[in-house]
């Protein structure tokens, strides 16, 4: 008994310690959340001054919600210290709620202030950003004539289709730089006038325009380098493709290999003569695609040669065998439905599903197909054999169910006598009853006999 009371005392002491810790957490959280509201309120004033009222709407709404819920937390804390005695459970529930409300408030304000952090930082650096945009515009303008010369030089070597992606870049870059400088001036004037929202929009626009202009000018130089690289790669791909064709002609010929050889030969034949402006990127892409298709066709042909395909007549025999076994299983189960269990029915349903999938795979009725191309024979045979296997299992399981459901004492057990059954003959009674039970609902028939 002393041990029991000692255990109860320790448990009570642990619970009191937990409650005391929860109370301390509640007080600390309440003070922290209240201070966070004060700090965030000051941040909101600054953010509104930098970004405008619309940009800070979500932070303002979050502060209003937090103040409302923190009022509930203060009320709960007051109840903990009023003159009305509270039970430990009441104190525990209130303190847990205070901690929950304060943590929610801190998380919400963190989320909203972090969302504005980048915009506030950009607004603070507005003079620096504007100065940088103007410097970039001056520097990039000096590169535009060189970009135009590069485009003209490229036009003498590459086709109009190839140059379409960079031909207009210098003119577009010049327009963007003009827009960037104009937007920078608007950002300055709106900021001086206290129109912070408009100033920030203009600031973002000028920085983005300058960035895009730099990208367009860089793209011209990048195109020249990449085009030269594509030409070098194209020469290597042409040599490799000719070697691949020579190898492919010695491989086992399948329709897919022959078609792939023809496509690669056509791609090689379409290469322009020397001195003609070309699109090295398009030519390289076409050759790579045709080369990869030939590699894939050869790999499949080699795999097929290592594993000979079944002759068409074997595939036809497999389909016919599957259909026959499926038909037998369906007839047996249909004729003895009252005796057939779930296993046999499941195998039959799966066999029928695979048979339907076989027709879909071949794109026509497998039993009526006069020919099956080589690419489909192996899979078709596997599916047909699967149908036969499932149908055979269904038939075995159905026979098991039928055998286990037959009367064990012979045909005389159905009534009548050794010479006279239900049907008037020696075995007529059992045959008739078997047909009835196999084809009709057993319960309703038996009810009729009993009546």
CSV table of N, CA and C in Angstrom, one decimal, residues 36 71 86 93 118 124 187 193 206-207 221-222 227 237 239 284 368 377 398 400 443:
chain,number,residue,atom,x,y,z
A,36,UNK,N,5.8,41.6,-30.3
A,36,UNK,CA,5.9,41.4,-31.7
A,36,UNK,C,4.9,42.2,-32.4
A,71,UNK,N,-6.3,39.5,-27.9
A,71,UNK,CA,-7.2,39.9,-26.9
A,71,UNK,C,-7.8,38.8,-26.1
A,86,UNK,N,-9.8,28.3,-9.5
A,86,UNK,CA,-9.8,27.4,-10.8
A,86,UNK,C,-9.3,26.0,-10.4
A,93,UNK,N,-6.0,24.1,-19.5
A,93,UNK,CA,-6.7,24.3,-20.8
A,93,UNK,C,-6.5,25.7,-21.2
A,118,UNK,N,11.7,41.5,-49.4
A,118,UNK,CA,12.4,41.8,-50.6
A,118,UNK,C,12.0,43.1,-51.2
A,124,UNK,N,14.3,50.5,-50.4
A,124,UNK,CA,15.4,51.2,-49.6
A,124,UNK,C,16.5,51.5,-50.6
A,187,UNK,N,10.5,56.6,-61.8
A,187,UNK,CA,10.6,56.1,-60.4
A,187,UNK,C,11.2,57.2,-59.5
A,193,UNK,N,7.8,62.7,-55.1
A,193,UNK,CA,6.5,63.2,-54.9
A,193,UNK,C,5.7,62.5,-53.8
A,206,UNK,N,12.0,49.3,-64.7
A,206,UNK,CA,13.3,49.7,-65.3
A,206,UNK,C,14.4,48.7,-65.1
A,207,UNK,N,14.4,48.1,-63.9
A,207,UNK,CA,15.4,47.0,-63.7
A,207,UNK,C,15.2,45.8,-64.6
A,221,UNK,N,26.0,37.1,-79.3
A,221,UNK,CA,27.3,36.5,-79.2
A,221,UNK,C,27.3,35.0,-78.9
A,222,UNK,N,26.3,34.6,-78.1
A,222,UNK,CA,26.2,33.2,-77.8
A,222,UNK,C,25.8,32.4,-79.0
A,227,UNK,N,26.6,28.3,-82.9
A,227,UNK,CA,26.5,27.9,-84.3
A,227,UNK,C,27.7,27.3,-84.8
A,237,UNK,N,28.8,14.2,-86.8
A,237,UNK,CA,27.6,13.3,-86.9
A,237,UNK,C,27.4,12.8,-88.3
A,239,UNK,N,29.7,12.0,-90.5
A,239,UNK,CA,30.7,10.9,-90.6
A,239,UNK,C,30.2,9.7,-89.9
A,284,UNK,N,21.4,19.5,-87.5
A,284,UNK,CA,22.0,18.7,-86.5
A,284,UNK,C,20.8,17.9,-85.7
A,368,UNK,N,-10.1,-13.4,-86.0
A,368,UNK,CA,-10.4,-13.1,-87.4
A,368,UNK,C,-9.2,-12.5,-88.2
A,377,UNK,N,3.8,-10.4,-82.7
A,377,UNK,CA,3.6,-11.9,-82.6
A,377,UNK,C,3.9,-12.4,-81.2
A,398,UNK,N,-14.0,-24.9,-61.4
A,398,UNK,CA,-15.4,-25.1,-61.6
A,398,UNK,C,-15.8,-26.6,-61.4
A,400,UNK,N,-14.1,-28.7,-59.6
A,400,UNK,CA,-14.0,-29.0,-58.2
A,400,UNK,C,-15.3,-28.6,-57.4
A,443,UNK,N,-32.5,-21.9,-54.1
A,443,UNK,CA,-33.5,-21.6,-53.0
A,443,UNK,C,-34.9,-21.6,-53.5
